[in-house]
Amino acid sequence: AQSVTQPDIHITVSEGASLELRCNYSYGATPYLFWYVQSPGQGLQLLLKYFSGDTLVQGIKGFEAEFKRSQSSFNLRKPSVHWSDAAEYFCAVEWGSSNTGKLIFGQGTTLQVKP
Amino acid sequence: GAGVSQSPSNKVTEKGKDVELRCDPISGHTALYWYRQSLGQGLEFLIYFQGNSAPDKSGLPSDRFSAERTGGSVSTLTIQRTQQEDSAVYLCASSIGMGQPQHFGDGTRLSIL
């Protein structure tokens, strides 16, 4: 079955430090890849997306992600974390073969930022 | 507002009661999705609407769950004879079509006593 894995359930970084959140997906043709962020009591906000083309994509709030087909990965990065980045982050994949557009989500990574 | 709107934001009900959750998508978005977010299961797809039809209901966990969409806009998710395991946050999302970003509402937090 198609699946998405976020290996790190919880990550703590110091404010100003760099961040990388990992995401791997099971093999499948034509994946559309997304990162969402969720603050407590709120819905999911789209950070960035990859459909095709340049494998390094830029998103909102200074985030970027790199698609590596050979590694089936789509890791999220930020050069310098701010306290307001503390939240839960979800990687999601839509497989083009699904014909529905439904998203398969990873289990999420909770980011804590130390002052 | 311009975003996806869900109501109620919170719902507490007794086991065995029926509940209705409402989603008002972004105007013009033909695709509508329901997801469930729970501690044990994470974020799970429930159902997909394209217009008023539901070509993919594969995520509905049991026949107690049903959903409809009228006028290509508002959708209602109904849970009959609620059970404690139905306690979760139910999220609605809409998009302009497949392969396009989905925009999420803030969800309905459902608690079954």
Coordinates of C-alpha atoms in Angstrom, one line a residue:
Chain A
A1 CA 0.0 0.0 0.0
Q2 CA 1.1 3.5 -0.7
S3 CA 2.5 5.2 2.5
V4 CA 4.3 8.2 3.7
T5 CA 6.8 8.1 6.5
Q6 CA 8.0 10.9 8.8
P7 CA 10.7 9.2 10.8
D8 CA 10.9 11.9 13.5
I9 CA 7.9 12.2 15.7
H10 CA 9.4 15.1 17.8
I11 CA 12.2 17.5 17.1
T12 CA 13.6 20.2 19.3
V13 CA 15.9 22.9 17.9
S14 CA 17.2 26.2 19.2
E15 CA 15.9 29.5 17.8
G16 CA 18.2 30.6 15.0
A17 CA 19.4 27.0 14.3
S18 CA 18.7 25.3 11.0
L19 CA 16.0 22.7 10.6
E20 CA 15.4 19.6 8.4
L21 CA 12.3 17.5 8.7
R22 CA 12.4 14.2 6.8
C23 CA 9.7 12.6 4.6
N24 CA 9.9 9.4 2.6
Y25 CA 7.1 7.9 0.5
S26 CA 6.6 4.5 -0.9
Y27 CA 7.3 4.0 -4.6
G28 CA 4.6 5.2 -7.0
A29 CA 4.4 7.0 -10.2
T30 CA 3.8 10.7 -10.5
P31 CA 3.7 11.8 -6.9
Y32 CA 2.5 15.3 -6.0
L33 CA 4.2 16.3 -2.8
F34 CA 3.1 18.7 -0.1
W35 CA 4.1 20.0 3.3
Y36 CA 1.5 21.4 5.6
V37 CA 1.8 23.0 9.1
Q38 CA -0.7 22.8 11.8
S39 CA -0.9 25.0 14.9
P40 CA -2.9 23.9 17.9
G41 CA -6.7 24.1 17.3
Q42 CA -6.3 25.0 13.7
G43 CA -6.5 23.4 10.3
L44 CA -3.6 22.7 8.0
Q45 CA -1.8 25.5 6.2
L46 CA 0.0 24.7 3.0
L47 CA 3.8 25.5 3.2
L48 CA 4.8 24.4 -0.2
K49 CA 4.2 21.9 -3.0
Y50 CA 6.0 20.0 -5.7
F51 CA 4.4 18.9 -8.9
S52 CA 7.2 18.8 -11.5
G53 CA 10.2 20.7 -12.7
D54 CA 12.8 22.2 -10.4
T55 CA 13.3 19.7 -7.6
L56 CA 14.0 22.5 -5.0
V57 CA 10.9 24.3 -4.2
Q58 CA 10.4 27.5 -2.1
G59 CA 7.5 28.0 0.2
I60 CA 6.0 30.4 2.6
K61 CA 7.7 31.5 5.9
G62 CA 11.2 30.9 4.6
F63 CA 10.7 27.1 4.1
E64 CA 12.1 25.1 1.2
A65 CA 12.0 21.4 0.3
E66 CA 13.9 19.2 -2.1
F67 CA 12.4 16.3 -4.0
K68 CA 14.8 13.4 -4.6
R69 CA 13.2 10.8 -6.7
S70 CA 16.1 8.3 -6.2
Q71 CA 15.6 8.4 -2.5
S72 CA 11.8 8.8 -2.5
S73 CA 12.2 11.7 -0.2
F74 CA 10.9 15.2 0.1
N75 CA 12.6 16.8 3.1
L76 CA 11.6 20.2 4.5
R77 CA 14.3 22.7 5.4
K78 CA 14.7 26.1 7.0
P79 CA 18.0 27.9 7.5
S80 CA 17.1 29.7 10.7
V81 CA 14.1 28.7 12.9
H82 CA 11.9 31.3 14.7
W83 CA 10.0 30.6 17.9
S84 CA 6.8 31.0 15.9
D85 CA 7.7 28.0 13.8
A86 CA 6.8 25.7 16.7
A87 CA 3.9 23.5 15.4
E88 CA 3.2 20.2 13.9
Y89 CA 4.4 19.5 10.3
F90 CA 2.8 17.0 8.0
C91 CA 4.2 15.7 4.7
A92 CA 1.5 14.6 2.3
V93 CA 1.5 12.8 -1.0
E94 CA -1.1 12.6 -3.8
W95 CA -0.4 9.8 -6.3
G96 CA -1.4 10.8 -9.8
S97 CA -2.7 7.3 -10.4
S98 CA -5.3 7.7 -7.6
N99 CA -7.8 9.6 -9.8
T100 CA -9.2 11.2 -6.7
G101 CA -6.7 13.6 -5.5
K102 CA -6.8 12.2 -2.0
L103 CA -3.8 12.9 0.2
I104 CA -1.9 10.3 2.2
F105 CA -0.3 11.9 5.2
G106 CA 2.7 11.1 7.2
Q107 CA 2.3 10.8 11.0
G108 CA 3.5 14.3 11.6
T109 CA 6.6 15.8 13.3
T110 CA 6.1 18.1 16.2
L111 CA 8.7 20.9 16.3
Q112 CA 9.6 22.5 19.6
V113 CA 11.8 25.7 19.5
K114 CA 14.0 26.5 22.4
P115 CA 14.8 30.2 23.2
Chain B
G1 CA -14.7 34.7 4.5
A2 CA -12.5 33.4 1.7
G3 CA -11.4 30.1 3.4
V4 CA -13.0 26.7 4.1
S5 CA -15.6 27.1 6.9
Q6 CA -16.6 24.2 9.2
S7 CA -19.3 24.1 11.8
P8 CA -19.6 23.5 14.6
S9 CA -16.1 24.0 15.8
N10 CA -16.7 21.7 18.7
K11 CA -19.4 19.1 19.3
V12 CA -19.9 17.0 22.4
T13 CA -22.6 14.3 22.3
E14 CA -23.6 11.1 24.0
K15 CA -22.8 7.7 22.6
G16 CA -25.5 6.4 20.3
K17 CA -26.7 9.9 19.1
D18 CA -26.4 11.0 15.5
V19 CA -24.3 14.0 14.5
E20 CA -24.0 16.2 11.5
L21 CA -20.9 18.1 10.6
R22 CA -20.9 20.9 8.0
C23 CA -18.3 22.1 5.5
D24 CA -18.6 25.2 3.3
P25 CA -15.8 25.1 0.8
I26 CA -14.1 27.9 -1.0
S27 CA -16.3 29.3 -3.7
G28 CA -15.6 27.7 -7.1
H29 CA -13.7 24.7 -5.7
T30 CA -15.3 21.6 -7.3
A31 CA -13.3 19.1 -5.3
L32 CA -14.1 18.5 -1.6
Y33 CA -12.5 16.1 0.8
W34 CA -13.2 14.9 4.4
Y35 CA -10.4 13.7 6.6
R36 CA -10.3 12.5 10.2
Q37 CA -7.5 13.3 12.6
S38 CA -7.2 11.2 15.7
L39 CA -4.3 10.4 18.1
G40 CA -4.0 6.8 17.2
Q41 CA -4.5 7.0 13.5
G42 CA -3.2 10.3 12.4
L43 CA -4.8 12.0 9.4
E44 CA -7.0 9.7 7.4
F45 CA -8.9 10.3 4.1
L46 CA -12.7 9.6 4.4
I47 CA -14.4 10.7 1.2
Y48 CA -13.9 12.7 -2.0
F49 CA -16.6 14.7 -3.8
Q50 CA -16.3 16.0 -7.4
G51 CA -19.2 18.3 -7.8
N52 CA -22.2 16.6 -6.1
S53 CA -21.0 13.0 -6.7
A54 CA -18.7 11.0 -4.5
P55 CA -16.4 8.8 -6.7
D56 CA -14.3 7.8 -3.8
K57 CA -15.9 6.8 -0.5
S58 CA -13.2 4.2 0.3
G59 CA -12.1 5.9 3.6
L60 CA -15.5 5.8 5.3
P61 CA -14.8 3.5 8.3
S62 CA -18.3 2.0 8.6
D63 CA -21.8 2.2 7.2
R64 CA -22.6 4.6 10.1
F65 CA -20.8 7.2 8.2
S66 CA -22.3 9.0 5.2
A67 CA -21.8 12.3 3.4
E68 CA -23.6 14.4 0.9
R69 CA -22.9 17.5 -1.1
T70 CA -25.6 19.7 -2.6
G71 CA -25.4 22.3 -5.2
G72 CA -21.7 21.6 -5.7
S73 CA -21.0 23.5 -2.6
V74 CA -21.8 22.7 1.0
S75 CA -21.2 19.2 2.3
T76 CA -22.5 17.4 5.4
L77 CA -20.9 14.5 7.1
T78 CA -23.3 12.4 9.1
I79 CA -22.3 9.9 11.8
Q80 CA -25.2 7.7 13.0
R81 CA -25.2 5.9 16.4
T82 CA -21.9 7.5 17.4
Q83 CA -19.4 5.4 19.2
Q84 CA -16.5 6.5 21.5
E85 CA -14.0 5.6 18.8
D86 CA -15.6 8.3 16.6
S87 CA -14.0 11.0 18.8
A88 CA -11.6 12.9 16.6
V89 CA -11.1 16.1 14.7
Y90 CA -12.9 16.0 11.3
L91 CA -11.3 18.2 8.7
C92 CA -12.7 19.4 5.4
A93 CA -10.6 20.5 2.5
S94 CA -11.4 21.9 -1.0
S95 CA -9.5 22.4 -4.2
I96 CA -10.0 23.4 -7.8
G97 CA -9.2 19.9 -8.8
M98 CA -7.0 16.9 -8.6
G99 CA -3.3 17.6 -8.4
Q100 CA -4.0 21.0 -6.9
P101 CA -3.3 22.1 -3.3
Q102 CA -6.1 21.4 -0.9
H103 CA -7.2 24.2 1.5
F104 CA -8.3 23.0 4.9
G105 CA -10.9 24.3 7.4
D106 CA -10.1 24.5 11.1
G107 CA -12.0 21.3 11.7
T108 CA -14.8 20.1 14.0
R109 CA -13.6 18.5 17.2
L110 CA -16.1 15.7 18.0
S111 CA -16.2 14.2 21.5
I112 CA -18.4 11.2 22.3
L113 CA -19.2 10.7 26.0

